Amino acid sequence: QKEVEQDPGPLSVPEGAIVSLNCTYSNSAFQYFMWYRQYSRKGPELLMYTYSSGNKEDGRFTAQVDKSSKYISLFIRDSQPSDSATYLCAMSGAGNNRKLIWGLGTSLAVNP
Amino acid sequence: DAEITQSPRHKITETGRQVTLACHQTWNHNNMFWYRQDLGHGLRLIHYSYGVQDTNKGEVSDGYSVSRSNTEDLPLTLESAASSQTSVYFCASSESGTGLIGELFFGEGSRLTVL
């Protein structure tokens, strides 16, 4: 079993839809949770960053961490064609557990 | 603006040849990383460095080497290229100390094909 599981999709939604992307993990030492966005033929870029549990909102994007269930989510409201990309979750512990562990990424297409 | 650049962006080589992929960052970051990205495997760490003269093996380091002689550059060398090393390679950097753990800045990638 991988430390981080992420459904690769692809996920296809109409413009304006609410998108939910998810990752599960097994290591309870993870404290830092990230979502990266990767456009085709580009490098990943950090989209959302959360420490420990709770929600974080940035415009149309909301990151949610549930440490009790070892489950993180990224919600995209009013999705746009420009949101079409691969979304990768990543997580890390602290101190000696700082190694960054990546999900495989979920491919999202938002159709006009 | 600070940036991280990779070269070449595309390269085709033959089995057995030595290949070097360059990575140059102007963020003045201490931490630098090389990943490869393959369908079904995601991002896998090849080598990383936490500062000048420091290099460490990642999870898929066999057949690869790096050297860190200054802060800005971390070249990745494939000693004898194999078809299994056909991939997209990403260089990344991050700030140590005050930076966010896990906040990496990626280059645009180098697409390598080994025939």
PDB file of C-alpha atoms in Angstrom:
ATOM      1  CA  GLN A   1       0.000   0.000   0.000  1.00  0.00           C
ATOM      2  CA  LYS A   2       1.309   3.424  -0.970  1.00  0.00           C
ATOM      3  CA  GLU A   3       1.689   6.031   1.763  1.00  0.00           C
ATOM      4  CA  VAL A   4      -0.493   8.407  -0.260  1.00  0.00           C
ATOM      5  CA  GLU A   5      -3.347   7.279  -2.501  1.00  0.00           C
ATOM      6  CA  GLN A   6      -4.883   9.523  -5.150  1.00  0.00           C
ATOM      7  CA  ASP A   7      -7.319   8.539  -7.870  1.00  0.00           C
ATOM      8  CA  PRO A   8      -5.649   9.477 -11.191  1.00  0.00           C
ATOM      9  CA  GLY A   9      -8.986  10.068 -12.941  1.00  0.00           C
ATOM     10  CA  PRO A  10      -9.412  11.472 -15.503  1.00  0.00           C
ATOM     11  CA  LEU A  11     -12.182  13.668 -14.169  1.00  0.00           C
ATOM     12  CA  SER A  12     -14.302  15.603 -16.655  1.00  0.00           C
ATOM     13  CA  VAL A  13     -16.803  18.254 -15.523  1.00  0.00           C
ATOM     14  CA  PRO A  14     -18.820  21.047 -17.148  1.00  0.00           C
ATOM     15  CA  GLU A  15     -17.819  24.646 -16.601  1.00  0.00           C
ATOM     16  CA  GLY A  16     -19.269  26.023 -13.370  1.00  0.00           C
ATOM     17  CA  ALA A  17     -19.327  22.674 -11.575  1.00  0.00           C
ATOM     18  CA  ILE A  18     -17.970  22.121  -8.077  1.00  0.00           C
ATOM     19  CA  VAL A  19     -14.978  19.818  -8.209  1.00  0.00           C
ATOM     20  CA  SER A  20     -13.817  17.617  -5.345  1.00  0.00           C
ATOM     21  CA  LEU A  21     -10.333  16.094  -5.434  1.00  0.00           C
ATOM     22  CA  ASN A  22      -9.155  13.761  -2.697  1.00  0.00           C
ATOM     23  CA  CYS A  23      -6.175  11.953  -1.241  1.00  0.00           C
ATOM     24  CA  THR A  24      -5.909   9.428   1.542  1.00  0.00           C
ATOM     25  CA  TYR A  25      -2.781   8.648   3.491  1.00  0.00           C
ATOM     26  CA  SER A  26      -1.547   6.146   6.027  1.00  0.00           C
ATOM     27  CA  ASN A  27       1.215   7.941   7.966  1.00  0.00           C
ATOM     28  CA  SER A  28      -0.186   9.685  11.044  1.00  0.00           C
ATOM     29  CA  ALA A  29       3.053  11.721  11.338  1.00  0.00           C
ATOM     30  CA  PHE A  30       2.113  13.901   8.361  1.00  0.00           C
ATOM     31  CA  GLN A  31       1.450  17.488   9.438  1.00  0.00           C
ATOM     32  CA  TYR A  32       1.922  19.553   6.294  1.00  0.00           C
ATOM     33  CA  PHE A  33      -0.451  19.088   3.376  1.00  0.00           C
ATOM     34  CA  MET A  34      -0.122  20.624  -0.039  1.00  0.00           C
ATOM     35  CA  TRP A  35      -1.942  20.727  -3.344  1.00  0.00           C
ATOM     36  CA  TYR A  36       0.090  21.396  -6.455  1.00  0.00           C
ATOM     37  CA  ARG A  37      -1.346  22.201  -9.886  1.00  0.00           C
ATOM     38  CA  GLN A  38       0.451  21.062 -13.015  1.00  0.00           C
ATOM     39  CA  TYR A  39      -0.516  22.288 -16.452  1.00  0.00           C
ATOM     40  CA  SER A  40       0.375  20.162 -19.452  1.00  0.00           C
ATOM     41  CA  ARG A  41       4.112  20.221 -20.228  1.00  0.00           C
ATOM     42  CA  LYS A  42       4.837  22.489 -17.250  1.00  0.00           C
ATOM     43  CA  GLY A  43       6.281  21.974 -13.785  1.00  0.00           C
ATOM     44  CA  PRO A  44       4.006  21.678 -10.736  1.00  0.00           C
ATOM     45  CA  GLU A  45       3.224  24.866  -8.821  1.00  0.00           C
ATOM     46  CA  LEU A  46       2.035  25.156  -5.261  1.00  0.00           C
ATOM     47  CA  LEU A  47      -1.683  25.928  -5.108  1.00  0.00           C
ATOM     48  CA  MET A  48      -2.742  25.414  -1.487  1.00  0.00           C
ATOM     49  CA  TYR A  49      -0.848  24.770   1.754  1.00  0.00           C
ATOM     50  CA  THR A  50      -2.349  23.574   5.039  1.00  0.00           C
ATOM     51  CA  TYR A  51      -0.771  22.810   8.365  1.00  0.00           C
ATOM     52  CA  SER A  52      -2.453  20.173  10.529  1.00  0.00           C
ATOM     53  CA  SER A  53      -6.246  19.863  10.419  1.00  0.00           C
ATOM     54  CA  GLY A  54      -8.935  22.260   9.267  1.00  0.00           C
ATOM     55  CA  ASN A  55      -9.939  24.237   6.217  1.00  0.00           C
ATOM     56  CA  LYS A  56      -8.177  26.885   4.203  1.00  0.00           C
ATOM     57  CA  GLU A  57      -9.859  28.992   1.564  1.00  0.00           C
ATOM     58  CA  ASP A  58      -8.306  30.998  -1.256  1.00  0.00           C
ATOM     59  CA  GLY A  59     -10.735  32.419  -3.768  1.00  0.00           C
ATOM     60  CA  ARG A  60     -12.513  29.536  -5.513  1.00  0.00           C
ATOM     61  CA  PHE A  61     -10.266  26.956  -3.867  1.00  0.00           C
ATOM     62  CA  THR A  62     -10.753  25.302  -0.472  1.00  0.00           C
ATOM     63  CA  ALA A  63      -8.337  22.801   1.047  1.00  0.00           C
ATOM     64  CA  GLN A  64      -9.629  20.536   3.790  1.00  0.00           C
ATOM     65  CA  VAL A  65      -7.662  18.222   6.072  1.00  0.00           C
ATOM     66  CA  ASP A  66      -9.237  15.541   8.261  1.00  0.00           C
ATOM     67  CA  LYS A  67      -6.384  13.975  10.229  1.00  0.00           C
ATOM     68  CA  SER A  68      -8.687  11.623  12.131  1.00  0.00           C
ATOM     69  CA  SER A  69      -9.702  10.001   8.827  1.00  0.00           C
ATOM     70  CA  LYS A  70      -6.318  10.574   7.147  1.00  0.00           C
ATOM     71  CA  TYR A  71      -8.096  12.274   4.275  1.00  0.00           C
ATOM     72  CA  ILE A  72      -7.482  15.550   2.467  1.00  0.00           C
ATOM     73  CA  SER A  73      -9.610  17.292  -0.123  1.00  0.00           C
ATOM     74  CA  LEU A  74      -9.400  20.160  -2.569  1.00  0.00           C
ATOM     75  CA  PHE A  75     -12.638  21.810  -3.644  1.00  0.00           C
ATOM     76  CA  ILE A  76     -12.879  24.048  -6.673  1.00  0.00           C
ATOM     77  CA  ARG A  77     -16.014  26.189  -6.911  1.00  0.00           C
ATOM     78  CA  ASP A  78     -17.331  27.611 -10.184  1.00  0.00           C
ATOM     79  CA  SER A  79     -14.757  25.619 -12.130  1.00  0.00           C
ATOM     80  CA  GLN A  80     -13.312  27.213 -15.256  1.00  0.00           C
ATOM     81  CA  PRO A  81     -11.666  25.737 -18.373  1.00  0.00           C
ATOM     82  CA  SER A  82      -8.429  27.323 -17.113  1.00  0.00           C
ATOM     83  CA  ASP A  83      -8.616  24.928 -14.130  1.00  0.00           C
ATOM     84  CA  SER A  84      -7.971  22.010 -16.496  1.00  0.00           C
ATOM     85  CA  ALA A  85      -4.735  20.518 -15.190  1.00  0.00           C
ATOM     86  CA  THR A  86      -3.367  17.693 -13.096  1.00  0.00           C
ATOM     87  CA  TYR A  87      -3.684  18.213  -9.346  1.00  0.00           C
ATOM     88  CA  LEU A  88      -1.117  16.536  -7.119  1.00  0.00           C
ATOM     89  CA  CYS A  89      -1.400  16.183  -3.380  1.00  0.00           C
ATOM     90  CA  ALA A  90       1.765  16.105  -1.299  1.00  0.00           C
ATOM     91  CA  MET A  91       2.407  15.791   2.397  1.00  0.00           C
ATOM     92  CA  SER A  92       5.205  15.819   4.908  1.00  0.00           C
ATOM     93  CA  GLY A  93       5.957  15.342   8.543  1.00  0.00           C
ATOM     94  CA  ALA A  94       8.278  17.471  10.647  1.00  0.00           C
ATOM     95  CA  GLY A  95      11.826  17.028  11.873  1.00  0.00           C
ATOM     96  CA  ASN A  96      13.201  13.683  10.679  1.00  0.00           C
ATOM     97  CA  ASN A  97       9.924  13.008   8.807  1.00  0.00           C
ATOM     98  CA  ARG A  98      10.246  15.984   6.443  1.00  0.00           C
ATOM     99  CA  LYS A  99      10.462  13.862   3.299  1.00  0.00           C
ATOM    100  CA  LEU A 100       7.788  14.989   0.848  1.00  0.00           C
ATOM    101  CA  ILE A 101       5.418  12.207  -0.234  1.00  0.00           C
ATOM    102  CA  TRP A 102       3.443  12.711  -3.442  1.00  0.00           C
ATOM    103  CA  GLY A 103       0.174  11.384  -4.761  1.00  0.00           C
ATOM    104  CA  LEU A 104       0.037  10.283  -8.400  1.00  0.00           C
ATOM    105  CA  GLY A 105      -2.078  13.282  -9.405  1.00  0.00           C
ATOM    106  CA  THR A 106      -5.659  13.582 -10.689  1.00  0.00           C
ATOM    107  CA  SER A 107      -6.207  14.809 -14.238  1.00  0.00           C
ATOM    108  CA  LEU A 108      -9.086  17.313 -14.441  1.00  0.00           C
ATOM    109  CA  ALA A 109     -10.783  18.614 -17.576  1.00  0.00           C
ATOM    110  CA  VAL A 110     -13.317  21.441 -17.291  1.00  0.00           C
ATOM    111  CA  ASN A 111     -15.407  21.623 -20.426  1.00  0.00           C
ATOM    112  CA  PRO A 112     -16.852  24.934 -21.690  1.00  0.00           C
TER     113      PRO A 112
ATOM    114  CA  ASP B   1      12.211  37.827 -10.975  1.00  0.00           C
ATOM    115  CA  ALA B   2      13.799  34.772  -9.408  1.00  0.00           C
ATOM    116  CA  GLU B   3      13.401  31.588 -11.384  1.00  0.00           C
ATOM    117  CA  ILE B   4      14.595  28.051 -11.940  1.00  0.00           C
ATOM    118  CA  THR B   5      15.638  27.023 -15.439  1.00  0.00           C
ATOM    119  CA  GLN B   6      16.356  23.632 -16.926  1.00  0.00           C
ATOM    120  CA  SER B   7      18.241  22.762 -20.074  1.00  0.00           C
ATOM    121  CA  PRO B   8      17.899  21.190 -22.486  1.00  0.00           C
ATOM    122  CA  ARG B   9      14.083  21.127 -22.562  1.00  0.00           C
ATOM    123  CA  HIS B  10      14.110  18.195 -24.967  1.00  0.00           C
ATOM    124  CA  LYS B  11      16.829  15.674 -25.693  1.00  0.00           C
ATOM    125  CA  ILE B  12      17.055  12.440 -27.629  1.00  0.00           C
ATOM    126  CA  THR B  13      20.056  10.238 -26.976  1.00  0.00           C
ATOM    127  CA  GLU B  14      21.216   6.688 -27.526  1.00  0.00           C
ATOM    128  CA  THR B  15      21.594   3.866 -25.055  1.00  0.00           C
ATOM    129  CA  GLY B  16      24.953   3.948 -23.299  1.00  0.00           C
ATOM    130  CA  ARG B  17      25.691   7.630 -23.794  1.00  0.00           C
ATOM    131  CA  GLN B  18      26.362   9.989 -20.913  1.00  0.00           C
ATOM    132  CA  VAL B  19      23.801  12.757 -20.552  1.00  0.00           C
ATOM    133  CA  THR B  20      23.808  15.819 -18.307  1.00  0.00           C
ATOM    134  CA  LEU B  21      20.696  17.835 -17.528  1.00  0.00           C
ATOM    135  CA  ALA B  22      21.336  21.310 -16.189  1.00  0.00           C
ATOM    136  CA  CYS B  23      19.384  23.088 -13.463  1.00  0.00           C
ATOM    137  CA  HIS B  24      20.012  26.709 -12.465  1.00  0.00           C
ATOM    138  CA  GLN B  25      18.055  28.656  -9.845  1.00  0.00           C
ATOM    139  CA  THR B  26      18.252  32.308  -8.909  1.00  0.00           C
ATOM    140  CA  TRP B  27      16.129  31.992  -5.738  1.00  0.00           C
ATOM    141  CA  ASN B  28      19.302  31.545  -3.664  1.00  0.00           C
ATOM    142  CA  HIS B  29      17.700  28.433  -2.169  1.00  0.00           C
ATOM    143  CA  ASN B  30      19.845  25.960  -0.269  1.00  0.00           C
ATOM    144  CA  ASN B  31      17.661  22.949  -1.099  1.00  0.00           C
ATOM    145  CA  MET B  32      17.561  21.504  -4.604  1.00  0.00           C
ATOM    146  CA  PHE B  33      15.909  18.353  -5.917  1.00  0.00           C
ATOM    147  CA  TRP B  34      15.726  16.233  -9.035  1.00  0.00           C
ATOM    148  CA  TYR B  35      12.548  14.265  -9.786  1.00  0.00           C
ATOM    149  CA  ARG B  36      11.434  12.117 -12.640  1.00  0.00           C
ATOM    150  CA  GLN B  37       7.763  11.910 -13.597  1.00  0.00           C
ATOM    151  CA  ASP B  38       6.302   8.889 -15.324  1.00  0.00           C
ATOM    152  CA  LEU B  39       2.754   7.795 -16.013  1.00  0.00           C
ATOM    153  CA  GLY B  40       1.576   5.503 -13.254  1.00  0.00           C
ATOM    154  CA  HIS B  41       4.452   6.407 -10.961  1.00  0.00           C
ATOM    155  CA  GLY B  42       4.018  10.106 -10.362  1.00  0.00           C
ATOM    156  CA  LEU B  43       6.939  12.170  -9.120  1.00  0.00           C
ATOM    157  CA  ARG B  44       9.867  10.139  -7.831  1.00  0.00           C
ATOM    158  CA  LEU B  45      12.864  11.672  -6.120  1.00  0.00           C
ATOM    159  CA  ILE B  46      16.229  10.928  -7.733  1.00  0.00           C
ATOM    160  CA  HIS B  47      18.748  13.020  -5.777  1.00  0.00           C
ATOM    161  CA  TYR B  48      18.645  16.055  -3.534  1.00  0.00           C
ATOM    162  CA  SER B  49      21.004  18.557  -1.961  1.00  0.00           C
ATOM    163  CA  TYR B  50      20.689  20.711   1.135  1.00  0.00           C
ATOM    164  CA  GLY B  51      23.642  22.930   0.310  1.00  0.00           C
ATOM    165  CA  VAL B  52      27.002  23.251  -1.416  1.00  0.00           C
ATOM    166  CA  GLN B  53      28.966  19.989  -1.416  1.00  0.00           C
ATOM    167  CA  ASP B  54      25.964  18.131   0.027  1.00  0.00           C
ATOM    168  CA  THR B  55      24.239  15.456  -2.075  1.00  0.00           C
ATOM    169  CA  ASN B  56      21.865  12.658  -1.102  1.00  0.00           C
ATOM    170  CA  LYS B  57      20.247   9.713  -2.852  1.00  0.00           C
ATOM    171  CA  GLY B  58      16.517   9.602  -3.362  1.00  0.00           C
ATOM    172  CA  GLU B  59      14.289   6.617  -4.014  1.00  0.00           C
ATOM    173  CA  VAL B  60      15.372   6.031  -7.653  1.00  0.00           C
ATOM    174  CA  SER B  61      19.040   7.090  -7.697  1.00  0.00           C
ATOM    175  CA  ASP B  62      20.606   4.099  -9.516  1.00  0.00           C
ATOM    176  CA  GLY B  63      22.222   5.230 -12.769  1.00  0.00           C
ATOM    177  CA  TYR B  64      22.159   8.925 -11.818  1.00  0.00           C
ATOM    178  CA  SER B  65      24.600  11.269 -10.109  1.00  0.00           C
ATOM    179  CA  VAL B  66      24.634  14.914  -9.045  1.00  0.00           C
ATOM    180  CA  SER B  67      27.198  17.387  -7.803  1.00  0.00           C
ATOM    181  CA  ARG B  68      26.712  20.704  -6.006  1.00  0.00           C
ATOM    182  CA  SER B  69      29.639  23.074  -6.381  1.00  0.00           C
ATOM    183  CA  ASN B  70      27.658  26.293  -5.862  1.00  0.00           C
ATOM    184  CA  THR B  71      24.252  27.381  -4.572  1.00  0.00           C
ATOM    185  CA  GLU B  72      22.689  28.008  -7.991  1.00  0.00           C
ATOM    186  CA  ASP B  73      23.340  24.774  -9.888  1.00  0.00           C
ATOM    187  CA  LEU B  74      22.572  21.076  -9.496  1.00  0.00           C
ATOM    188  CA  PRO B  75      23.364  19.192 -12.724  1.00  0.00           C
ATOM    189  CA  LEU B  76      21.989  15.669 -13.096  1.00  0.00           C
ATOM    190  CA  THR B  77      24.173  13.144 -14.941  1.00  0.00           C
ATOM    191  CA  LEU B  78      23.053   9.855 -16.420  1.00  0.00           C
ATOM    192  CA  GLU B  79      26.272   7.876 -16.538  1.00  0.00           C
ATOM    193  CA  SER B  80      25.161   5.414 -19.220  1.00  0.00           C
ATOM    194  CA  ALA B  81      21.675   6.154 -20.475  1.00  0.00           C
ATOM    195  CA  ALA B  82      19.164   3.295 -20.570  1.00  0.00           C
ATOM    196  CA  SER B  83      15.736   3.117 -22.211  1.00  0.00           C
ATOM    197  CA  SER B  84      14.190   2.864 -18.726  1.00  0.00           C
ATOM    198  CA  GLN B  85      15.442   6.406 -18.121  1.00  0.00           C
ATOM    199  CA  THR B  86      13.182   7.838 -20.797  1.00  0.00           C
ATOM    200  CA  SER B  87      11.136  10.266 -18.746  1.00  0.00           C
ATOM    201  CA  VAL B  88      10.361  13.875 -17.914  1.00  0.00           C
ATOM    202  CA  TYR B  89      12.836  15.260 -15.401  1.00  0.00           C
ATOM    203  CA  PHE B  90      12.015  18.124 -13.065  1.00  0.00           C
ATOM    204  CA  CYS B  91      14.388  20.178 -10.996  1.00  0.00           C
ATOM    205  CA  ALA B  92      13.021  21.957  -7.939  1.00  0.00           C
ATOM    206  CA  SER B  93      14.312  24.154  -5.161  1.00  0.00           C
ATOM    207  CA  SER B  94      13.083  25.210  -1.751  1.00  0.00           C
ATOM    208  CA  GLU B  95      14.066  27.545   1.002  1.00  0.00           C
ATOM    209  CA  SER B  96      15.502  26.102   4.180  1.00  0.00           C
ATOM    210  CA  GLY B  97      14.969  27.559   7.623  1.00  0.00           C
ATOM    211  CA  THR B  98      12.187  30.116   7.256  1.00  0.00           C
ATOM    212  CA  GLY B  99      10.596  28.558   4.197  1.00  0.00           C
ATOM    213  CA  LEU B 100       7.427  26.481   4.291  1.00  0.00           C
ATOM    214  CA  ILE B 101       8.108  22.764   4.561  1.00  0.00           C
ATOM    215  CA  GLY B 102       7.048  21.228   1.267  1.00  0.00           C
ATOM    216  CA  GLU B 103       6.942  24.463  -0.759  1.00  0.00           C
ATOM    217  CA  LEU B 104       8.937  23.588  -3.842  1.00  0.00           C
ATOM    218  CA  PHE B 105       9.568  25.743  -6.887  1.00  0.00           C
ATOM    219  CA  PHE B 106       9.805  23.659 -10.049  1.00  0.00           C
ATOM    220  CA  GLY B 107      11.473  24.172 -13.382  1.00  0.00           C
ATOM    221  CA  GLU B 108       9.646  23.577 -16.659  1.00  0.00           C
ATOM    222  CA  GLY B 109      11.032  20.071 -17.072  1.00  0.00           C
ATOM    223  CA  SER B 110      13.445  18.283 -19.402  1.00  0.00           C
ATOM    224  CA  ARG B 111      11.972  15.609 -21.641  1.00  0.00           C
ATOM    225  CA  LEU B 112      14.546  12.881 -22.262  1.00  0.00           C
ATOM    226  CA  THR B 113      14.161  10.062 -24.769  1.00  0.00           C
ATOM    227  CA  VAL B 114      16.698   7.232 -24.780  1.00  0.00           C
ATOM    228  CA  LEU B 115      16.651   5.145 -27.979  1.00  0.00           C
TER     229      LEU B 115
END
